[in-house]
XYZ file of C-alpha atoms in Angstrom:
466
model
C -67.855 1.192 -9.999
C -68.015 -1.711 -7.923
C -71.001 -4.263 -8.154
C -71.522 -7.130 -5.768
C -72.816 -10.669 -6.810
C -75.758 -10.707 -4.490
C -78.831 -12.664 -6.025
C -82.493 -11.579 -5.785
C -84.245 -14.873 -4.539
C -87.206 -16.364 -6.379
C -90.390 -15.234 -4.792
C -92.528 -17.504 -2.935
C -95.477 -18.268 -5.342
C -98.426 -20.917 -4.891
C -97.541 -23.795 -7.020
C -100.203 -24.226 -9.620
C -98.257 -26.825 -11.797
C -96.266 -29.418 -9.633
C -92.953 -30.495 -10.638
C -93.125 -27.667 -13.543
C -89.646 -26.651 -14.594
C -88.284 -30.237 -13.208
C -84.788 -29.816 -14.491
C -83.265 -32.664 -12.541
C -86.008 -35.293 -13.005
C -87.488 -35.081 -9.227
C -90.834 -35.905 -10.317
C -89.990 -39.530 -10.590
C -88.778 -39.677 -6.907
C -92.084 -38.130 -5.827
C -94.327 -40.663 -7.736
C -92.251 -43.338 -6.224
C -92.565 -41.774 -2.729
C -96.314 -41.326 -2.865
C -96.786 -44.894 -4.148
C -94.470 -46.040 -1.139
C -96.723 -43.988 1.598
C -100.031 -45.013 0.245
C -99.101 -48.500 0.858
C -97.998 -48.408 4.551
C -100.185 -49.693 7.003
C -98.601 -47.988 9.975
C -96.941 -44.688 10.753
C -93.550 -44.036 9.708
C -90.617 -41.196 9.832
C -88.776 -40.858 6.574
C -85.513 -38.890 6.231
C -85.188 -37.449 2.596
C -81.148 -36.999 2.954
C -79.619 -34.713 0.538
C -76.930 -32.132 0.600
C -76.967 -28.294 0.792
C -78.121 -26.644 -2.425
C -79.602 -29.919 -4.038
C -83.135 -28.703 -4.190
C -84.838 -30.315 -1.172
C -87.031 -27.572 -0.466
C -87.832 -27.020 -4.195
C -88.866 -30.979 -4.060
C -90.829 -31.191 -0.857
C -92.800 -28.298 -2.192
C -93.551 -29.291 -5.473
C -94.412 -32.880 -3.812
C -96.508 -31.169 -1.592
C -98.681 -29.733 -4.318
C -98.755 -32.873 -6.107
C -100.066 -34.789 -2.936
C -102.649 -32.159 -2.573
C -103.925 -32.562 -6.126
C -104.377 -36.335 -5.267
C -106.377 -35.442 -1.996
C -103.985 -36.223 0.568
C -103.574 -33.949 3.625
C -100.276 -32.226 3.745
C -98.364 -30.094 6.185
C -95.209 -28.150 5.857
C -93.211 -26.394 8.217
C -89.764 -24.687 8.117
C -88.266 -26.100 11.343
C -85.741 -23.348 11.258
C -88.398 -20.874 11.478
C -89.639 -22.339 14.686
C -86.732 -23.323 16.889
C -87.009 -20.127 18.844
C -89.978 -22.178 20.507
C -89.431 -24.127 23.905
C -91.098 -27.169 22.635
C -92.232 -28.535 19.295
C -94.687 -30.694 20.824
C -97.379 -27.660 20.427
C -96.414 -27.059 16.609
C -96.905 -30.479 15.717
C -100.207 -31.001 17.511
C -101.598 -27.691 16.209
C -100.554 -28.201 12.632
C -102.455 -31.787 12.698
C -105.549 -30.279 14.172
C -105.684 -27.400 11.757
C -105.699 -29.385 8.693
C -107.844 -32.363 9.602
C -111.688 -31.742 9.165
C -113.067 -33.805 11.823
C -116.271 -33.915 13.950
C -116.413 -31.298 16.592
C -116.457 -33.675 19.592
C -113.389 -35.382 18.173
C -111.613 -32.107 17.820
C -112.435 -30.991 21.272
C -111.361 -34.270 22.995
C -107.985 -34.060 21.147
C -107.651 -30.264 22.525
C -108.401 -31.361 26.050
C -105.895 -34.287 25.849
C -103.081 -32.269 23.725
C -103.502 -29.464 26.844
C -103.032 -32.410 29.388
C -100.127 -34.008 27.427
C -98.476 -30.509 26.851
C -98.331 -30.022 30.519
C -96.840 -33.404 31.067
C -94.131 -33.197 28.721
C -92.810 -29.937 30.002
C -90.923 -29.310 33.174
C -92.856 -26.846 35.080
C -90.013 -25.410 37.250
C -87.548 -22.485 36.199
C -84.403 -24.055 34.570
C -82.178 -23.535 37.683
C -84.575 -25.161 40.073
C -85.159 -27.726 37.509
C -81.497 -28.384 37.369
C -80.830 -28.663 41.041
C -83.999 -31.133 41.525
C -82.253 -33.344 38.851
C -79.454 -33.956 41.009
C -81.778 -35.131 44.318
C -80.614 -38.568 45.303
C -83.125 -41.291 47.037
C -84.024 -41.435 50.557
C -85.649 -37.842 50.713
C -82.199 -36.220 50.915
C -80.401 -33.712 48.481
C -77.106 -34.639 47.095
C -74.182 -32.755 48.123
C -74.232 -30.581 45.154
C -77.732 -29.225 45.809
C -77.016 -28.823 49.672
C -74.076 -26.746 49.088
C -75.843 -24.727 46.474
C -78.777 -24.055 49.098
C -75.955 -23.171 51.779
C -74.105 -20.689 49.496
C -77.266 -18.905 48.736
C -77.988 -18.579 52.300
C -74.564 -17.435 53.562
C -73.744 -15.266 50.659
C -76.961 -12.981 50.887
C -77.868 -12.631 54.660
C -81.135 -12.624 56.383
C -82.896 -12.286 52.826
C -80.866 -15.296 51.556
C -81.742 -17.448 54.713
C -85.237 -17.271 53.827
C -84.812 -17.791 49.978
C -82.743 -20.888 50.848
C -85.418 -22.302 53.074
C -88.223 -21.554 50.369
C -85.854 -23.324 47.742
C -85.199 -26.271 49.676
C -88.895 -26.368 50.895
C -89.985 -25.889 47.106
C -87.919 -28.675 45.798
C -89.145 -31.311 48.247
C -92.617 -30.135 47.292
C -92.116 -30.203 43.539
C -90.382 -33.580 43.751
C -92.967 -35.182 45.994
C -95.670 -33.905 43.333
C -93.661 -35.280 40.358
C -93.523 -38.789 42.102
C -97.359 -38.566 42.570
C -98.190 -37.563 39.414
C -96.090 -39.838 37.291
C -98.882 -42.346 36.589
C -101.247 -39.237 35.857
C -98.794 -37.700 33.079
C -97.885 -41.364 31.631
C -101.967 -41.931 31.429
C -102.222 -38.609 29.781
C -99.722 -39.299 27.178
C -101.360 -42.233 26.482
C -104.770 -40.834 26.108
C -103.146 -38.075 23.785
C -102.112 -40.664 21.291
C -105.539 -42.393 21.247
C -107.247 -38.988 20.633
C -104.568 -38.427 17.858
C -105.416 -41.614 16.364
C -109.125 -41.069 16.528
C -108.404 -37.530 14.869
C -106.764 -39.154 11.481
C -108.175 -42.711 11.275
C -110.721 -41.812 8.873
C -108.566 -39.988 6.334
C -108.688 -41.317 2.816
C -105.040 -41.251 2.734
C -102.247 -40.922 5.118
C -101.632 -37.520 6.681
C -98.077 -36.299 5.399
C -95.973 -34.024 7.637
C -93.299 -32.472 6.062
C -90.484 -31.152 8.389
C -87.882 -28.886 6.411
C -84.668 -27.048 7.200
C -84.080 -29.497 10.344
C -80.418 -29.380 9.901
C -80.309 -25.735 10.218
C -82.042 -25.699 13.636
C -80.460 -25.549 17.172
C -79.534 -29.258 18.156
C -81.500 -29.338 21.132
C -84.687 -28.325 18.866
C -83.656 -30.765 16.206
C -83.471 -33.625 18.876
C -86.416 -32.361 20.787
C -88.614 -32.514 17.487
C -87.377 -36.001 16.318
C -88.074 -37.291 19.882
C -91.497 -36.025 20.244
C -92.432 -37.787 16.627
C -91.400 -40.834 17.504
C -92.592 -40.649 21.210
C -96.227 -39.005 20.897
C -97.090 -39.133 16.943
C -95.802 -42.367 16.101
C -99.427 -43.904 15.068
C -100.917 -45.317 11.912
C -102.022 -42.768 9.267
C -99.360 -40.107 9.966
C -96.216 -40.177 8.025
C -93.293 -37.760 8.914
C -90.647 -36.795 6.196
C -87.848 -34.987 7.451
C -86.019 -33.052 4.584
C -82.507 -32.780 5.786
C -78.746 -32.953 5.285
C -78.599 -35.887 7.523
C -74.590 -35.936 8.015
C -74.864 -32.210 8.899
C -77.464 -32.716 11.371
C -75.640 -35.707 13.020
C -72.369 -33.723 13.204
C -74.372 -30.731 14.953
C -75.973 -33.091 17.367
C -72.507 -34.870 18.117
C -70.688 -31.704 18.482
C -73.340 -29.968 21.011
C -73.899 -33.290 22.733
C -70.397 -34.679 22.932
C -71.418 -37.779 20.997
C -68.804 -39.456 19.173
C -68.887 -39.202 15.172
C -69.673 -42.969 15.041
C -72.911 -42.475 17.116
C -75.822 -43.223 15.128
C -78.366 -41.583 17.476
C -80.781 -40.357 14.654
C -81.245 -44.267 13.240
C -83.338 -44.734 16.312
C -85.973 -42.473 15.542
C -85.842 -42.797 11.724
C -87.534 -45.881 9.870
C -86.389 -45.179 6.036
C -83.459 -43.148 4.737
C -83.767 -41.905 0.945
C -81.075 -40.274 -0.522
C -81.523 -37.954 -3.526
C -80.613 -39.976 -6.740
C -77.089 -39.027 -7.991
C -76.779 -36.441 -10.555
C -76.351 -37.839 -13.995
C -74.827 -35.967 -17.158
C -77.888 -36.090 -18.783
C -79.714 -34.232 -15.833
C -76.813 -31.332 -16.285
C -77.576 -30.832 -19.956
C -81.191 -29.664 -19.433
C -80.212 -27.366 -16.311
C -77.548 -26.164 -18.443
C -79.340 -25.528 -21.609
C -82.067 -23.776 -19.722
C -79.908 -21.525 -17.598
C -77.362 -20.628 -20.534
C -80.061 -19.545 -22.573
C -82.020 -17.643 -19.730
C -78.836 -15.677 -18.860
C -77.751 -15.379 -22.566
C -74.317 -16.722 -22.382
C -72.212 -17.012 -25.323
C -70.623 -20.571 -24.499
C -70.215 -24.202 -25.408
C -72.834 -25.895 -23.406
C -70.261 -29.046 -23.489
C -67.698 -27.180 -21.657
C -69.984 -26.423 -18.877
C -71.352 -30.190 -18.967
C -67.802 -31.446 -18.315
C -66.811 -28.913 -15.874
C -70.314 -29.430 -13.856
C -69.435 -32.948 -13.719
C -65.847 -32.425 -12.544
C -66.764 -30.647 -9.578
C -69.855 -32.486 -8.907
C -72.061 -29.411 -8.566
C -75.626 -29.404 -7.276
C -78.265 -27.087 -8.870
C -77.823 -24.158 -6.297
C -74.079 -24.152 -6.912
C -74.597 -24.432 -10.853
C -77.154 -21.839 -10.855
C -75.126 -19.476 -8.617
C -72.131 -19.831 -10.974
C -73.869 -18.913 -14.041
C -75.654 -16.270 -12.565
C -72.213 -14.838 -11.571
C -70.672 -15.305 -14.844
C -73.779 -13.525 -16.684
C -73.366 -10.625 -14.600
C -69.766 -10.473 -15.618
C -70.685 -11.032 -19.459
C -72.946 -7.921 -19.264
C -69.972 -5.581 -19.051
C -68.154 -4.283 -22.371
C -64.985 -6.355 -22.027
C -63.860 -9.866 -22.502
C -64.501 -12.663 -20.324
C -63.379 -16.389 -20.457
C -66.331 -18.187 -19.205
C -64.479 -21.398 -18.919
C -61.492 -19.918 -16.829
C -64.523 -18.008 -14.907
C -66.392 -21.151 -14.352
C -63.548 -22.985 -13.161
C -62.329 -20.255 -10.791
C -65.970 -19.818 -9.342
C -66.682 -23.518 -9.036
C -63.322 -23.663 -6.778
C -64.636 -21.094 -4.970
C -67.985 -22.444 -4.246
C -66.339 -25.764 -3.258
C -64.187 -23.835 -0.547
C -60.772 -24.519 -2.246
C -59.612 -20.906 -1.820
C -58.122 -20.563 -5.382
C -57.127 -16.909 -4.682
C -54.628 -18.433 -2.460
C -53.170 -20.701 -5.025
C -50.160 -19.999 -7.361
C -51.122 -20.441 -11.072
C -49.384 -23.910 -11.036
C -51.442 -24.836 -7.977
C -54.490 -23.747 -9.479
C -54.002 -25.682 -12.642
C -52.731 -28.739 -10.819
C -55.666 -28.970 -8.466
C -58.129 -28.533 -11.514
C -56.270 -31.514 -13.561
C -56.333 -33.801 -10.610
C -60.167 -33.353 -10.537
C -60.475 -33.766 -14.339
C -58.531 -37.022 -14.300
C -60.473 -38.468 -11.419
C -63.601 -37.731 -13.509
C -62.295 -39.306 -16.646
C -61.345 -42.450 -14.645
C -64.610 -42.779 -13.275
C -66.515 -42.518 -16.738
C -67.214 -45.726 -18.606
C -67.499 -44.137 -21.863
C -63.821 -42.977 -21.910
C -61.060 -45.341 -23.334
C -58.560 -45.024 -20.922
C -55.824 -46.668 -22.810
C -55.859 -43.193 -24.908
C -54.407 -41.222 -21.791
C -51.093 -40.862 -19.985
C -52.533 -40.345 -16.233
C -49.176 -40.594 -14.933
C -48.022 -37.362 -17.018
C -50.424 -34.717 -16.260
C -49.208 -32.543 -18.956
C -49.403 -35.208 -21.621
C -52.843 -35.884 -20.349
C -53.998 -32.336 -20.670
C -52.872 -32.294 -24.171
C -54.313 -35.974 -24.824
C -57.637 -35.020 -23.483
C -57.780 -31.630 -25.188
C -57.235 -33.296 -28.550
C -60.240 -35.559 -27.743
C -62.322 -32.429 -27.017
C -61.207 -30.346 -30.033
C -63.109 -29.517 -33.028
C -66.436 -28.155 -31.272
C -67.372 -24.681 -32.271
C -66.517 -21.851 -29.826
C -65.320 -24.412 -27.156
C -62.917 -22.622 -24.741
C -61.846 -26.194 -22.586
C -59.610 -27.470 -24.951
C -57.712 -24.028 -25.073
C -56.974 -24.109 -21.242
C -55.840 -27.723 -21.468
C -53.498 -26.834 -24.462
C -52.093 -24.167 -22.367
C -51.478 -26.421 -19.265
C -49.402 -28.835 -21.506
C -47.526 -25.929 -23.254
C -46.648 -24.427 -19.792
C -45.681 -27.362 -18.107
C -44.572 -29.978 -20.398
C -40.939 -31.303 -20.126
C -40.734 -31.403 -23.938
C -38.842 -28.656 -26.237
C -41.158 -26.179 -27.843
C -40.459 -24.026 -30.814
C -41.057 -20.384 -31.470
C -44.298 -20.626 -33.067
C -45.626 -22.716 -30.057
C -44.390 -20.141 -27.818
C -46.395 -17.398 -29.408
C -49.502 -19.781 -29.119
C -48.889 -20.116 -25.340
C -48.709 -16.552 -25.164
C -52.008 -15.931 -27.097
C -53.647 -18.688 -25.046
C -52.719 -17.010 -21.966
C -54.170 -13.894 -22.897
C -57.212 -15.638 -23.672
C -57.540 -17.011 -20.106
C -57.158 -13.515 -18.674
C -59.985 -10.795 -18.040
C -59.364 -7.611 -19.575
C -58.180 -4.788 -17.562
C -55.506 -6.636 -15.770
C -53.322 -7.832 -18.741
C -50.405 -6.293 -16.678
C -50.488 -9.225 -14.311
C -48.265 -12.062 -15.186
C -50.331 -14.793 -13.276
C -53.733 -15.194 -14.663
C -55.107 -16.542 -11.360
C -54.283 -13.439 -9.433
C -55.904 -11.451 -12.334
C -58.956 -13.345 -11.712
C -58.789 -12.919 -8.080
C -58.253 -9.077 -8.615
C -61.204 -9.239 -11.178
C -63.681 -10.743 -9.172
C -63.192 -9.647 -5.627
C -62.606 -6.118 -6.169
C -65.674 -5.326 -8.272
C -66.535 -5.056 -11.886
C -64.992 -2.381 -14.181
C -67.050 -0.582 -16.595
C -65.369 0.696 -19.644
């Protein structure tokens, strides 16, 4: 019987108690952010920058609920769900209009100016003609590229093409003349739109907060349009935009699409303030691990999971998914080394491809991560460890972690030492090494000599029910 490890996502539910179950201490960030925007005398665009899986969406939805309890007007949109639209100007305008309770005459004036402004910001020619028109040079003459295209249309399609070419040429000239004539009109329409938008929100008790989520998942052209529209048309007092995004991912997407250099800071032109999610501290991991180990009924020493979570620098989504998978394995009637499973799955989560490693490569990779982690901790006495000799370090660190009830982590380190030390070991120790290796393997694959391959077979071929 094979079973996949897909997970059921939590249902979307109305948040009745903001920041309930706040395992990462995000409420404090929300309070600081609320205090900051309440004192702003102008509009602003704030980037809430966090990596994938850090809980951005959970945070902004709970922060939205918290703000609403304080009588703020708050808009939340999933940008990714709207990136099929031609222009985000419509979304931004209508969401603001829908949430603001204003005098009917003010709303109607805003609608009128919105319609005029919407026409002004959109090209009203099909893309082919628009692209051709953009290559027009001065003096009322078409550039060689446009003229060649028109000539090709005429020659390739005979009499009908001749007529089409003439209409295309005539239509381009008329449209470009209209663009020039309407330039000042369109410019004024956009000015009037911003004035009416200011009138719409000026009497709000608190700034209107507009949260844009999932921006880094959108098509690059839509992301840029949305950010540019915010800056050019919605940058007014009493409206605060908060962009919840992985900024590095968004910049990489934009750079790749438009051919910018990787050092280009295009987004900085549109963002007034960057806020990074606070770094995870070990104290934050403690509560998360305690909660999920209890929820999933795992029999494991929490300190082992705490150390491993810190070593791999896991975010909340990574940690939860790994524990979910281990819980699923543990429900079957055979032995599971939770420490070994956690390390393997964490490597998989971090795209380290553990299945392609030999046992030595697998353990070396983990030991290097562990050494880096230990060196970064102020609480450890570094003089106790021989960092140059990895096998001895494993033995020394295992001794420092030993003595905990039901702890599997020191056993893994001890196995590494016994397997790869240059020191001579006796028969009794060899028996211990064999026993340790058995403990690190999943049942059903004891014929495997390499426990890394055992775990690859075990995890990726499905779960065996005895």
